[in-house]
Coordinates of C-alpha atoms in Angstrom, one line a residue:
X1 CA 170.9 250.5 157.3
X2 CA 174.3 249.3 156.4
X3 CA 175.8 251.8 158.8
X4 CA 173.6 250.7 161.6
X5 CA 174.5 247.0 161.1
X6 CA 178.2 247.9 161.0
X7 CA 177.8 249.8 164.3
X8 CA 176.0 246.9 165.9
X9 CA 178.8 244.5 164.8
X10 CA 181.4 246.8 166.4
X11 CA 179.5 247.0 169.7
X12 CA 179.1 243.2 169.8
X13 CA 182.8 242.7 169.1
X14 CA 183.9 245.2 171.8
X15 CA 181.6 243.7 174.4
X16 CA 182.3 240.0 173.7
X17 CA 184.2 238.2 176.6
X18 CA 187.3 237.5 174.6
X19 CA 187.6 240.9 172.8
X20 CA 187.5 242.8 176.1
X21 CA 190.4 240.7 177.4
X22 CA 192.9 242.1 174.8
X23 CA 193.4 245.7 175.5
X24 CA 196.8 247.2 174.8
X25 CA 197.6 247.7 178.5
X26 CA 196.0 244.7 180.1
X27 CA 198.2 242.3 182.1
X28 CA 197.4 238.6 182.2
X29 CA 197.4 238.0 185.9
X30 CA 196.0 240.8 188.1
X31 CA 193.0 243.0 187.8
X32 CA 193.3 246.7 188.4
X33 CA 191.3 246.3 191.6
X34 CA 193.7 243.8 192.9
X35 CA 196.7 246.0 192.0
X36 CA 195.1 248.9 193.8
X37 CA 194.4 246.7 196.8
X38 CA 198.0 245.5 197.0
X39 CA 199.3 249.1 196.6
X40 CA 197.2 250.0 199.7
X41 CA 199.0 247.4 201.8
X42 CA 202.7 248.6 201.9
X43 CA 203.8 246.0 204.6
X44 CA 202.5 243.2 202.5
X45 CA 204.5 244.2 199.4
X46 CA 207.5 245.6 201.1
X47 CA 209.5 242.3 201.1
X48 CA 208.9 242.0 197.4
X49 CA 210.1 245.5 196.7
X50 CA 213.2 244.9 198.8
X51 CA 213.9 241.8 196.7
X52 CA 213.6 243.8 193.5
X53 CA 215.9 246.4 194.9
X54 CA 218.6 243.9 195.7
X55 CA 218.7 242.4 192.2
X56 CA 218.0 245.6 190.2
X57 CA 221.5 245.5 188.8
X58 CA 221.6 241.8 188.0
X59 CA 221.8 241.0 184.3
X60 CA 220.3 238.1 182.4
X61 CA 222.5 235.2 181.2
X62 CA 220.9 234.1 177.9
X63 CA 222.2 231.5 175.5
X64 CA 221.7 231.3 171.8
X65 CA 221.3 227.5 171.7
X66 CA 219.3 226.2 174.6
X67 CA 220.1 222.5 175.0
X68 CA 220.2 221.2 178.6
X69 CA 220.6 217.5 179.1
X70 CA 217.8 215.2 180.4
X71 CA 216.8 216.1 184.0
X72 CA 216.4 212.5 185.1
X73 CA 218.9 209.7 184.7
X74 CA 218.9 206.2 185.9
X75 CA 220.5 207.3 189.2
X76 CA 218.9 210.6 189.9
X77 CA 218.7 214.1 188.5
X78 CA 221.0 216.4 186.6
X79 CA 220.9 220.2 187.0
X80 CA 222.8 222.6 184.8
X81 CA 223.6 226.3 185.1
X82 CA 221.8 226.9 181.8
X83 CA 218.6 225.6 183.1
X84 CA 218.9 227.3 186.4
X85 CA 219.5 230.7 184.8
X86 CA 216.7 230.4 182.4
X87 CA 214.4 229.7 185.3
X88 CA 215.9 232.2 187.7
X89 CA 216.0 235.0 185.1
X90 CA 212.3 234.5 184.4
X91 CA 211.5 234.7 188.1
X92 CA 213.6 237.8 188.4
X93 CA 211.8 239.4 185.4
X94 CA 208.4 238.5 187.0
X95 CA 209.4 240.1 190.3
X96 CA 210.6 243.2 188.6
X97 CA 207.4 243.5 186.6
X98 CA 205.3 243.1 189.7
X99 CA 207.4 245.7 191.5
X100 CA 206.7 248.1 188.6
X101 CA 202.9 247.3 188.7
X102 CA 202.8 247.9 192.5
X103 CA 205.1 250.9 192.7
X104 CA 205.0 252.5 189.2
X105 CA 208.7 253.0 189.4
X106 CA 209.9 252.7 185.8
X107 CA 213.3 251.3 186.9
X108 CA 211.7 248.0 187.7
X109 CA 209.9 247.9 184.3
X110 CA 213.3 248.6 182.6
X111 CA 214.9 245.8 184.5
X112 CA 212.1 243.4 183.5
X113 CA 212.4 244.5 179.9
X114 CA 216.1 244.0 179.9
X115 CA 215.9 240.4 181.1
X116 CA 213.1 239.5 178.7
X117 CA 214.8 241.3 175.8
X118 CA 218.1 239.6 176.5
X119 CA 216.7 236.1 176.1
X120 CA 214.4 237.2 173.2
X121 CA 217.4 238.7 171.3
X122 CA 219.7 235.8 172.0
X123 CA 217.9 232.5 171.9
X124 CA 217.7 231.2 168.4
X125 CA 217.4 227.4 168.8
X126 CA 216.2 224.8 171.3
X127 CA 218.0 221.6 170.5
X128 CA 217.2 219.2 173.3
X129 CA 214.1 217.5 174.6
X130 CA 214.8 218.8 178.0
X131 CA 215.2 222.3 176.6
X132 CA 211.7 222.0 175.1
X133 CA 210.4 220.9 178.4
X134 CA 211.9 223.9 180.2
X135 CA 210.4 226.3 177.6
X136 CA 207.0 224.9 178.7
X137 CA 207.9 225.1 182.4
X138 CA 209.7 228.5 182.6
X139 CA 208.7 230.7 179.7
X140 CA 205.2 231.5 181.0
X141 CA 206.7 233.7 183.8
X142 CA 208.5 235.8 181.2
X143 CA 205.2 236.2 179.4
X144 CA 203.4 237.3 182.5
X145 CA 206.2 239.8 183.2
X146 CA 206.1 241.2 179.7
X147 CA 202.4 241.7 179.9
X148 CA 202.9 244.1 182.8
X149 CA 205.7 246.2 181.3
X150 CA 205.0 246.1 177.5
X151 CA 203.7 249.6 177.3
X152 CA 206.4 251.3 179.4
X153 CA 209.0 253.6 177.8
X154 CA 208.3 252.6 174.2
X155 CA 209.7 249.1 174.7
X156 CA 209.9 247.1 171.4
X157 CA 208.5 243.6 172.1
X158 CA 208.7 242.3 168.6
X159 CA 211.7 240.0 169.3
X160 CA 209.9 238.6 172.3
X161 CA 206.8 238.0 170.2
X162 CA 209.0 236.2 167.7
X163 CA 210.3 234.0 170.5
X164 CA 206.8 233.2 171.6
X165 CA 205.2 232.4 168.2
X166 CA 208.1 231.1 166.1
X167 CA 210.3 229.2 168.7
X168 CA 208.2 228.5 171.8
X169 CA 204.7 227.7 170.5
X170 CA 205.9 224.8 168.2
X171 CA 207.5 223.3 171.3
X172 CA 204.4 223.3 173.4
X173 CA 203.6 220.0 175.2
X174 CA 199.9 220.7 175.5
X175 CA 199.1 217.5 173.5
X176 CA 201.1 215.2 175.8
X177 CA 200.0 213.4 178.8
X178 CA 200.6 214.0 182.5
X179 CA 202.0 217.3 183.9
X180 CA 203.7 218.2 180.6
X181 CA 200.3 218.7 179.0
X182 CA 199.2 221.0 181.8
X183 CA 202.4 223.1 181.5
X184 CA 201.8 223.2 177.7
X185 CA 198.3 224.5 178.2
X186 CA 199.6 227.2 180.5
X187 CA 202.2 228.2 177.9
X188 CA 199.6 228.3 175.1
X189 CA 197.2 230.3 177.2
X190 CA 199.8 232.8 178.1
X191 CA 201.0 233.2 174.5
X192 CA 197.5 233.5 173.3
X193 CA 196.5 236.1 175.8
X194 CA 199.7 238.1 175.3
X195 CA 199.4 238.1 171.5
X196 CA 195.6 238.4 171.3
X197 CA 195.2 235.1 169.5
X198 CA 191.6 234.3 170.4
X199 CA 191.6 231.0 168.5
X200 CA 194.7 229.7 170.4
X201 CA 193.2 230.8 173.6
X202 CA 190.0 228.8 173.0
X203 CA 192.0 225.7 171.9
X204 CA 194.0 226.0 175.2
X205 CA 190.8 226.3 177.2
X206 CA 189.3 223.2 175.4
X207 CA 192.4 221.3 176.2
X208 CA 192.4 222.4 179.8
X209 CA 188.8 221.0 180.2
X210 CA 189.8 217.7 178.5
X211 CA 192.8 217.3 180.8
X212 CA 190.7 217.7 183.9
X213 CA 188.3 215.0 182.6
X214 CA 191.2 212.6 181.9
X215 CA 193.6 213.3 184.7
X216 CA 191.5 213.6 187.8
X217 CA 190.3 210.4 189.4
X218 CA 187.0 210.2 191.3
X219 CA 188.8 210.6 194.6
X220 CA 190.6 213.7 193.4
X221 CA 194.0 212.0 192.9
X222 CA 196.1 212.3 189.8
X223 CA 197.0 208.7 188.9
X224 CA 199.6 209.6 186.4
X225 CA 201.5 211.7 189.0
X226 CA 201.2 210.0 192.4
X227 CA 203.4 207.1 191.3
X228 CA 206.3 209.3 190.3
X229 CA 209.8 208.2 191.3
X230 CA 213.1 210.2 191.4
X231 CA 214.8 208.6 188.4
X232 CA 214.0 208.0 184.7
X233 CA 212.1 204.9 185.8
X234 CA 209.3 207.4 186.1
X235 CA 206.7 205.3 187.8
X236 CA 208.7 202.4 189.1
X237 CA 211.9 201.4 190.8
X238 CA 212.8 201.3 194.5
X239 CA 211.5 204.8 195.1
X240 CA 208.2 204.6 193.3
X241 CA 205.9 207.3 194.6
X242 CA 208.6 209.3 196.4
X243 CA 207.9 212.3 194.1
X244 CA 204.2 211.6 193.8
X245 CA 203.0 214.4 195.9
X246 CA 205.5 216.8 194.5
X247 CA 204.3 216.0 191.0
X248 CA 200.7 216.4 192.1
X249 CA 201.6 219.9 193.0
X250 CA 203.7 220.3 189.8
X251 CA 200.6 219.4 187.8
X252 CA 198.0 221.5 189.7
X253 CA 200.3 224.6 189.7
X254 CA 200.1 225.2 185.9
X255 CA 196.5 224.0 185.8
X256 CA 195.7 226.7 188.3
X257 CA 197.8 229.3 186.5
X258 CA 196.1 228.6 183.1
X259 CA 192.7 228.9 184.8
X260 CA 193.7 232.3 186.2
X261 CA 194.6 233.5 182.6
X262 CA 191.3 232.2 181.3
X263 CA 189.5 234.1 184.2
X264 CA 191.3 237.4 183.4
X265 CA 190.5 236.9 179.7
X266 CA 186.8 236.5 180.4
X267 CA 186.7 232.8 179.7
X268 CA 186.7 231.4 183.3
X269 CA 186.7 227.6 183.9
X270 CA 186.4 227.7 187.6
X271 CA 182.7 226.9 187.8
X272 CA 182.6 224.4 184.9
X273 CA 182.1 220.6 185.6
X274 CA 185.9 220.3 185.0
X275 CA 186.5 223.2 187.4
X276 CA 184.7 221.1 190.1
X277 CA 187.2 218.3 189.3
X278 CA 190.1 220.8 189.9
X279 CA 188.4 221.6 193.3
X280 CA 188.4 217.9 194.1
X281 CA 192.0 217.6 193.2
X282 CA 192.9 220.6 195.3
X283 CA 191.0 219.1 198.3
X284 CA 192.9 215.8 198.0
X285 CA 196.2 217.5 197.5
X286 CA 195.6 219.7 200.5
X287 CA 194.7 216.7 202.7
X288 CA 197.9 214.9 201.7
X289 CA 200.0 218.0 202.2
X290 CA 198.6 218.4 205.7
X291 CA 198.9 214.7 206.4
X292 CA 201.5 213.2 204.1
X293 CA 201.4 210.0 206.2
X294 CA 198.1 209.3 204.4
X295 CA 199.7 209.5 200.9
X296 CA 199.7 206.0 199.2
X297 CA 203.5 205.7 198.9
X298 CA 204.4 207.2 202.2
X299 CA 205.1 203.9 204.0
X300 CA 206.8 202.3 201.0
X301 CA 209.3 205.1 201.0
X302 CA 210.1 204.8 204.7
X303 CA 208.0 207.8 205.7
X304 CA 209.8 210.2 203.3
X305 CA 208.3 212.1 200.4
X306 CA 209.9 214.9 198.3
X307 CA 208.2 218.3 197.7
X308 CA 205.4 217.8 200.2
X309 CA 204.9 221.5 200.7
X310 CA 205.5 222.8 197.2
X311 CA 202.0 224.3 197.4
X312 CA 202.2 228.1 197.1
X313 CA 199.5 227.9 194.4
X314 CA 197.1 226.9 197.2
X315 CA 196.8 230.7 197.9
X316 CA 194.7 231.2 194.7
X317 CA 192.8 227.9 194.9
X318 CA 191.8 228.7 198.4
X319 CA 190.1 231.9 197.2
X320 CA 188.1 229.9 194.6
X321 CA 187.6 226.6 196.3
X322 CA 188.1 227.1 200.1
X323 CA 188.6 224.0 202.3
X324 CA 189.8 223.6 205.8
X325 CA 192.9 221.5 205.0
X326 CA 194.1 224.0 202.4
X327 CA 193.6 226.9 204.9
X328 CA 195.7 225.0 207.5
X329 CA 198.5 224.3 205.0
X330 CA 198.7 228.0 204.2
X331 CA 198.5 229.1 207.8
X332 CA 201.3 226.7 208.8
X333 CA 203.7 228.5 206.4
X334 CA 206.9 227.2 204.9
X335 CA 205.3 226.7 201.5
X336 CA 207.5 226.2 198.4
X337 CA 207.2 226.7 194.6
X338 CA 206.3 230.4 195.1
X339 CA 208.1 231.7 192.0
X340 CA 205.0 233.4 190.8
X341 CA 204.6 235.2 194.2
X342 CA 201.3 233.5 194.8
X343 CA 201.6 234.1 198.6
X344 CA 202.0 237.9 198.2
X345 CA 199.4 238.3 195.6
X346 CA 196.6 236.0 196.7
X347 CA 196.9 234.9 200.3

């Protein structure tokens, strides 16, 4: 009898939604069916492969102390080489990992591993608030990349796991408000799915649901974001709202990305009541992207808004919550914020 009960317990564990998500080879972003479909469309993936070939010999530029200055000042923005390389190295690792998944050429996997490993071996401390923010914004793409190449060539990912759990996770912004919380949830979900931490995954999911309840207004707008300016007077000053549509996209992108991780992990949020709020937010964002003149701060900024078409994540949302405005935005092209290659993978 004891043996039978033990067998039943094992079967239940292996067939539970979360347990099935954490196999040793599972990546966090694409199903095997999707990968096979992409492999069967060489013209679609050819530009990505060419991009990987051009940068195959490019090395990472890690730093031991990550301490970029504040992005916004009273007069505008500050950009540093340190920040740019952390972001661009992550995007390069992600492309290389994708190229490996789509071609099975181990050279791409080795390139991705070298970039991820360089930062994991080098970064020891994050000393600025902006650095913590950029961990939330940019580290998830490293995690997605690592999930696709972790079982190639006997790669040792222990230093990377240390970076995730001991350095990055304590810096998560998931408990904050506005877009920082959404990026923090994406970070937590990615770390949880990569390391197999089911409790962390569920906490991230619960927080995702709570954010949709608190952030999305009845009309689908994001009140904490639509007012955003381009200085450290975040929701005020002469340019109030000039970045409002850009920050709407910058909030919905990690929200969509986290939802994708939950889906792959068997804990989908798409059809929850909060998922319907995401659908409403997408519909409003798509309408404004197609017709920015209808955005509340368009006229007050002289008909100029920043980041209007930073909407590559629409490619996935259009699969889940199709609407006419979103389809037209995608069809019109010239869409930004495509670092995760949304348009190749999902359009």
